[in-house]
mmCIF file of C-alpha atoms in Angstrom:
data_model
loop_
_atom_site.group_PDB
_atom_site.id
_atom_site.type_symbol
_atom_site.label_atom_id
_atom_site.label_comp_id
_atom_site.label_asym_id
_atom_site.label_seq_id
_atom_site.Cartn_x
_atom_site.Cartn_y
_atom_site.Cartn_z
ATOM 1 C CA UNK P 169 -56.695 5.600 -161.510
ATOM 2 C CA UNK P 170 -59.247 5.139 -158.387
ATOM 3 C CA UNK P 171 -61.027 7.598 -156.974
ATOM 4 C CA UNK P 172 -63.213 7.617 -154.122
ATOM 5 C CA UNK P 173 -66.192 9.955 -153.585
ATOM 6 C CA UNK P 174 -68.294 10.525 -150.505
ATOM 7 C CA UNK P 175 -71.227 13.052 -149.895
ATOM 8 C CA UNK P 176 -72.492 15.250 -148.519
ATOM 9 C CA UNK P 177 -69.720 17.230 -146.987
ATOM 10 C CA UNK P 178 -71.533 18.663 -144.350
ATOM 11 C CA UNK P 179 -75.078 17.890 -142.768
ATOM 12 C CA UNK P 180 -76.861 19.155 -139.769
ATOM 13 C CA UNK P 181 -79.914 16.894 -139.094
ATOM 14 C CA UNK P 182 -82.315 17.164 -135.990
ATOM 15 C CA UNK P 183 -82.301 14.304 -133.648
ATOM 16 C CA UNK P 184 -84.584 11.607 -134.360
ATOM 17 C CA UNK P 185 -84.368 12.139 -138.093
ATOM 18 C CA UNK P 186 -83.084 9.284 -140.114
ATOM 19 C CA UNK P 187 -79.324 9.330 -142.001
ATOM 20 C CA UNK P 188 -78.033 8.259 -145.314
ATOM 21 C CA UNK P 189 -74.344 8.941 -146.164
ATOM 22 C CA UNK P 190 -73.170 7.613 -149.925
ATOM 23 C CA UNK P 191 -69.640 6.523 -150.900
ATOM 24 C CA UNK P 192 -68.975 5.276 -153.797
ATOM 25 C CA UNK P 193 -65.434 4.142 -155.458
ATOM 26 C CA UNK P 194 -64.238 4.322 -158.964
ATOM 27 C CA UNK P 195 -61.586 2.689 -160.946
ATOM 28 C CA UNK P 196 -61.169 -0.607 -159.275
ATOM 29 C CA UNK P 197 -63.574 -3.711 -158.581
ATOM 30 C CA UNK P 198 -64.177 -6.060 -155.265
ATOM 31 C CA UNK P 199 -62.855 -3.333 -153.152
ATOM 32 C CA UNK P 200 -63.181 -3.512 -149.090
ATOM 33 C CA UNK P 201 -65.173 -0.546 -148.143
ATOM 34 C CA UNK P 202 -65.138 0.911 -144.483
ATOM 35 C CA UNK P 203 -66.562 3.257 -142.470
ATOM 36 C CA UNK P 204 -65.425 5.504 -139.586
ATOM 37 C CA UNK P 205 -66.256 7.995 -137.375
ATOM 38 C CA UNK P 206 -64.203 10.254 -135.587
ATOM 39 C CA UNK P 207 -65.604 12.191 -133.115
ATOM 40 C CA UNK P 208 -64.337 15.821 -132.141
ATOM 41 C CA UNK P 209 -60.376 15.842 -131.120
ATOM 42 C CA UNK P 210 -60.636 12.276 -131.150
ATOM 43 C CA UNK P 211 -58.875 8.932 -133.420
ATOM 44 C CA UNK P 212 -60.678 6.925 -135.674
ATOM 45 C CA UNK P 213 -63.448 4.316 -134.757
ATOM 46 C CA UNK P 214 -64.087 1.998 -137.344
ATOM 47 C CA UNK P 215 -67.725 1.058 -137.656
ATOM 48 C CA UNK P 216 -68.490 -1.073 -140.631
ATOM 49 C CA UNK P 217 -66.665 -3.000 -143.181
ATOM 50 C CA UNK P 218 -67.455 -4.656 -146.213
ATOM 51 C CA UNK P 219 -65.525 -7.520 -148.076
ATOM 52 C CA UNK P 220 -68.237 -7.657 -151.083
ATOM 53 C CA UNK P 221 -71.717 -6.991 -151.972
ATOM 54 C CA UNK P 222 -74.103 -7.595 -149.288
ATOM 55 C CA UNK P 223 -71.506 -8.504 -146.486
ATOM 56 C CA UNK P 224 -71.351 -6.407 -143.775
ATOM 57 C CA UNK P 225 -69.293 -6.478 -140.455
ATOM 58 C CA UNK P 226 -70.182 -4.252 -137.355
ATOM 59 C CA UNK P 227 -67.293 -3.341 -134.958
ATOM 60 C CA UNK P 228 -69.551 -1.417 -132.820
ATOM 61 C CA UNK P 229 -72.943 -1.988 -131.821
ATOM 62 C CA UNK P 230 -75.073 1.055 -132.259
ATOM 63 C CA UNK P 231 -78.047 2.377 -133.788
ATOM 64 C CA UNK P 232 -76.271 2.789 -137.246
ATOM 65 C CA UNK P 233 -76.118 0.437 -139.898
ATOM 66 C CA UNK P 234 -74.409 0.046 -143.442
ATOM 67 C CA UNK P 235 -75.167 -1.646 -146.567
ATOM 68 C CA UNK P 236 -73.172 -2.359 -149.817
ATOM 69 C CA UNK P 237 -75.980 -2.311 -152.435
ATOM 70 C CA UNK P 238 -73.460 -2.882 -155.537
ATOM 71 C CA UNK P 239 -69.933 -3.713 -155.736
ATOM 72 C CA UNK P 240 -68.780 -0.052 -155.464
ATOM 73 C CA UNK P 241 -71.221 1.533 -153.210
ATOM 74 C CA UNK P 242 -71.172 1.795 -149.487
ATOM 75 C CA UNK P 243 -73.953 3.105 -147.560
ATOM 76 C CA UNK P 244 -74.281 4.413 -143.775
ATOM 77 C CA UNK P 245 -77.864 4.778 -142.380
ATOM 78 C CA UNK P 246 -79.581 5.422 -139.439
ATOM 79 C CA UNK P 247 -83.731 5.318 -138.793
ATOM 80 C CA UNK P 248 -83.580 7.791 -135.775
ATOM 81 C CA UNK P 249 -80.300 9.903 -135.288
ATOM 82 C CA UNK P 250 -78.918 10.399 -131.774
ATOM 83 C CA UNK P 251 -77.186 14.050 -130.491
ATOM 84 C CA UNK P 252 -74.176 11.174 -129.561
ATOM 85 C CA UNK P 253 -74.007 10.433 -133.530
ATOM 86 C CA UNK P 254 -72.322 13.680 -134.429
ATOM 87 C CA UNK P 255 -68.987 13.723 -135.654
ATOM 88 C CA UNK P 256 -67.184 13.131 -138.616
ATOM 89 C CA UNK P 257 -67.475 10.110 -140.932
ATOM 90 C CA UNK P 258 -65.021 8.771 -143.244
ATOM 91 C CA UNK P 259 -65.314 6.200 -146.045
ATOM 92 C CA UNK P 260 -62.303 4.129 -147.267
ATOM 93 C CA UNK P 261 -61.337 1.758 -149.807
ATOM 94 C CA UNK P 262 -58.339 -0.786 -149.886
ATOM 95 C CA UNK P 263 -57.670 -3.866 -152.214
ATOM 96 C CA UNK P 264 -58.650 -7.119 -151.077
ATOM 97 C CA UNK P 265 -56.087 -9.450 -149.438
ATOM 98 C CA UNK P 266 -53.360 -6.850 -149.391
ATOM 99 C CA UNK P 267 -52.445 -4.733 -146.427
ATOM 100 C CA UNK P 268 -51.470 -2.006 -148.359
ATOM 101 C CA UNK P 269 -53.504 0.852 -146.841
ATOM 102 C CA UNK P 270 -56.658 2.690 -147.173
ATOM 103 C CA UNK P 271 -57.592 5.466 -149.623
ATOM 104 C CA UNK P 272 -59.973 8.055 -147.391
ATOM 105 C CA UNK P 273 -63.019 10.016 -148.968
ATOM 106 C CA UNK P 274 -63.073 13.476 -148.291
ATOM 107 C CA UNK P 275 -65.711 13.160 -145.380
ATOM 108 C CA UNK P 276 -68.866 14.042 -143.941
ATOM 109 C CA UNK P 277 -69.366 16.326 -140.851
ATOM 110 C CA UNK P 278 -72.553 15.501 -139.049
ATOM 111 C CA UNK P 279 -73.847 17.618 -136.750
ATOM 112 C CA UNK P 280 -77.391 16.180 -134.820
ATOM 113 C CA UNK P 281 -79.005 18.954 -133.421
ATOM 114 C CA UNK X 27 -55.019 -7.435 -129.433
ATOM 115 C CA UNK X 28 -53.464 -4.983 -131.737
ATOM 116 C CA UNK X 29 -52.630 -1.496 -130.232
ATOM 117 C CA UNK X 30 -51.041 1.472 -131.508
ATOM 118 C CA UNK X 31 -49.477 4.360 -129.201
ATOM 119 C CA UNK X 32 -48.838 7.851 -129.723
ATOM 120 C CA UNK X 33 -47.612 9.466 -126.475
ATOM 121 C CA UNK X 34 -47.305 13.068 -127.618
ATOM 122 C CA UNK X 35 -50.955 14.617 -128.013
ATOM 123 C CA UNK X 36 -49.113 17.858 -129.282
ATOM 124 C CA UNK X 37 -45.970 19.180 -130.527
ATOM 125 C CA UNK X 38 -44.681 22.305 -131.802
ATOM 126 C CA UNK X 39 -41.585 22.814 -134.392
ATOM 127 C CA UNK X 40 -40.010 25.779 -135.802
ATOM 128 C CA UNK X 41 -40.492 26.080 -139.346
ATOM 129 C CA UNK X 42 -37.355 24.489 -141.504
ATOM 130 C CA UNK X 43 -36.229 22.233 -138.575
ATOM 131 C CA UNK X 44 -36.925 18.655 -138.479
ATOM 132 C CA UNK X 45 -39.410 16.841 -135.934
ATOM 133 C CA UNK X 46 -39.918 13.589 -134.852
ATOM 134 C CA UNK X 47 -43.260 11.991 -133.941
ATOM 135 C CA UNK X 48 -43.446 9.035 -131.824
ATOM 136 C CA UNK X 49 -45.492 5.686 -132.715
ATOM 137 C CA UNK X 50 -45.209 2.147 -130.923
ATOM 138 C CA UNK X 51 -47.152 -0.540 -131.715
ATOM 139 C CA UNK X 52 -48.388 -4.084 -130.255
ATOM 140 C CA UNK X 53 -49.029 -7.169 -132.072
ATOM 141 C CA UNK X 54 -48.299 -10.479 -132.009
ATOM 142 C CA UNK X 55 -48.901 -10.609 -135.734
ATOM 143 C CA UNK X 56 -45.631 -11.654 -137.856
ATOM 144 C CA UNK X 57 -46.710 -9.899 -140.921
ATOM 145 C CA UNK X 58 -48.110 -6.471 -140.627
ATOM 146 C CA UNK X 59 -47.799 -2.826 -141.777
ATOM 147 C CA UNK X 60 -47.052 0.425 -140.600
ATOM 148 C CA UNK X 61 -48.735 3.802 -142.036
ATOM 149 C CA UNK X 62 -48.717 7.289 -141.232
ATOM 150 C CA UNK X 63 -51.570 9.614 -142.291
ATOM 151 C CA UNK X 64 -51.631 13.438 -142.223
ATOM 152 C CA UNK X 65 -55.492 15.086 -141.455
ATOM 153 C CA UNK X 66 -55.194 18.794 -142.026
ATOM 154 C CA UNK X 67 -58.086 20.887 -140.452
ATOM 155 C CA UNK X 68 -59.947 20.268 -144.009
ATOM 156 C CA UNK X 69 -60.458 16.720 -142.607
ATOM 157 C CA UNK X 70 -59.519 14.614 -145.274
ATOM 158 C CA UNK X 71 -57.162 11.944 -144.433
ATOM 159 C CA UNK X 72 -53.862 11.685 -146.693
ATOM 160 C CA UNK X 73 -51.667 8.909 -146.654
ATOM 161 C CA UNK X 74 -48.089 9.647 -145.850
ATOM 162 C CA UNK X 75 -45.669 6.752 -145.726
ATOM 163 C CA UNK X 76 -45.721 2.972 -145.483
ATOM 164 C CA UNK X 77 -43.552 0.239 -143.941
ATOM 165 C CA UNK X 78 -43.679 -3.475 -144.006
ATOM 166 C CA UNK X 79 -42.793 -5.632 -141.044
ATOM 167 C CA UNK X 80 -40.475 -7.728 -143.722
ATOM 168 C CA UNK X 81 -39.017 -4.693 -144.916
ATOM 169 C CA UNK X 82 -35.086 -4.252 -144.382
ATOM 170 C CA UNK X 83 -35.008 -0.509 -144.723
ATOM 171 C CA UNK X 84 -36.849 2.537 -143.859
ATOM 172 C CA UNK X 85 -39.237 3.943 -145.625
ATOM 173 C CA UNK X 86 -38.896 7.225 -147.060
ATOM 174 C CA UNK X 87 -41.004 9.717 -149.205
ATOM 175 C CA UNK X 88 -39.645 12.922 -149.805
ATOM 176 C CA UNK X 89 -39.263 14.569 -146.578
ATOM 177 C CA UNK X 90 -40.884 11.926 -144.425
ATOM 178 C CA UNK X 91 -38.999 8.703 -143.454
ATOM 179 C CA UNK X 92 -40.148 5.980 -141.039
ATOM 180 C CA UNK X 93 -37.443 5.227 -138.355
ATOM 181 C CA UNK X 94 -38.730 1.404 -138.071
ATOM 182 C CA UNK X 95 -37.466 -0.206 -135.172
ATOM 183 C CA UNK X 96 -38.992 -3.576 -135.083
ATOM 184 C CA UNK X 97 -37.513 -4.985 -131.768
ATOM 185 C CA UNK X 98 -38.845 -1.741 -129.842
ATOM 186 C CA UNK X 99 -42.216 -2.276 -131.911
ATOM 187 C CA UNK X 100 -41.670 1.418 -132.684
ATOM 188 C CA UNK X 101 -42.347 3.326 -136.056
ATOM 189 C CA UNK X 102 -41.701 6.739 -135.389
ATOM 190 C CA UNK X 103 -41.993 9.528 -138.402
ATOM 191 C CA UNK X 104 -39.635 12.002 -139.111
ATOM 192 C CA UNK X 105 -40.568 15.122 -141.031
ATOM 193 C CA UNK X 106 -37.593 17.143 -142.219
ATOM 194 C CA UNK X 107 -37.416 20.871 -142.931
ATOM 195 C CA UNK X 108 -40.907 21.474 -141.728
ATOM 196 C CA UNK X 109 -43.197 23.672 -143.507
ATOM 197 C CA UNK X 110 -45.940 25.780 -142.286
ATOM 198 C CA UNK X 111 -48.525 23.623 -144.338
ATOM 199 C CA UNK X 112 -47.188 20.495 -142.084
ATOM 200 C CA UNK X 113 -49.498 21.674 -139.580
ATOM 201 C CA UNK X 114 -52.055 19.066 -138.768
ATOM 202 C CA UNK X 115 -53.001 15.774 -137.053
ATOM 203 C CA UNK X 116 -51.022 12.794 -137.784
ATOM 204 C CA UNK X 117 -52.168 9.213 -137.050
ATOM 205 C CA UNK X 118 -50.110 6.207 -136.935
ATOM 206 C CA UNK X 119 -51.998 3.326 -137.972
ATOM 207 C CA UNK X 120 -50.964 -0.472 -138.273
ATOM 208 C CA UNK X 121 -52.571 -3.006 -140.546
ATOM 209 C CA UNK X 122 -52.678 -6.973 -139.942
ATOM 210 C CA UNK X 123 -53.252 -9.808 -141.965
ATOM 211 C CA UNK X 124 -55.840 -11.847 -140.859
ATOM 212 C CA UNK X 125 -58.237 -8.652 -140.583
ATOM 213 C CA UNK X 126 -59.070 -6.487 -143.573
ATOM 214 C CA UNK X 127 -58.532 -3.486 -140.811
ATOM 215 C CA UNK X 128 -56.301 -1.300 -139.313
ATOM 216 C CA UNK X 129 -56.079 0.124 -136.205
ATOM 217 C CA UNK X 130 -55.076 3.658 -135.704
ATOM 218 C CA UNK X 131 -53.267 5.520 -132.801
ATOM 219 C CA UNK X 132 -55.200 8.786 -131.122
ATOM 220 C CA UNK X 133 -52.973 11.154 -133.183
ATOM 221 C CA UNK X 134 -50.274 13.978 -132.585
ATOM 222 C CA UNK X 135 -51.319 17.217 -133.442
ATOM 223 C CA UNK X 136 -48.210 18.764 -134.908
ATOM 224 C CA UNK X 137 -47.743 22.739 -135.398
ATOM 225 C CA UNK X 138 -45.224 24.560 -137.035
ATOM 226 C CA UNK X 139 -43.988 27.777 -135.925
ATOM 227 C CA UNK X 140 -42.884 30.525 -138.476
#
């Protein structure tokens, strides 16, 4: 069966510090991978998606970046965090060429102070 | 552009009663999928139910059913026999074929009262 792991679960970082959130998928190959952000009490905003190694599409220009160094690994990064980067970050995967839904990771709650 | 509308920011329902959460969508793509997700206070997103645009029958999964009215572009979620554990945020979402992407609605917060 497929599983998705996301860590850390919670993170408190000072403004201007770097960020690295990691997401890995097991039990499948060549998944589509996604990073979403959810501000408090709001819906989900797609940040990045990837259909293959090294292929990253950005939906929202900002100080965040994403990388996919391996088939089942997706990393969300920032060189310098802003207060507005606080939120709940969710990684998700889906099967390529099929619109049958996402499976989400457990999320990372990031607080920038 | 694809869009999901959930007009109920918050809903209350008495335990053991049924509740309907509204969702309308907008797309020009003839092939799409409609989904409902539950997000409890822990934050995880839990898949509940799926309806394909070409499916003839309404989807059902246990206590969840999706009232799909294609002409009206609505995909309401019906929860029967509400339980206290159903208290959560509920998101309606739509996938569309030419992009490997979803669009989510703003969500409805459901509170089940004992």
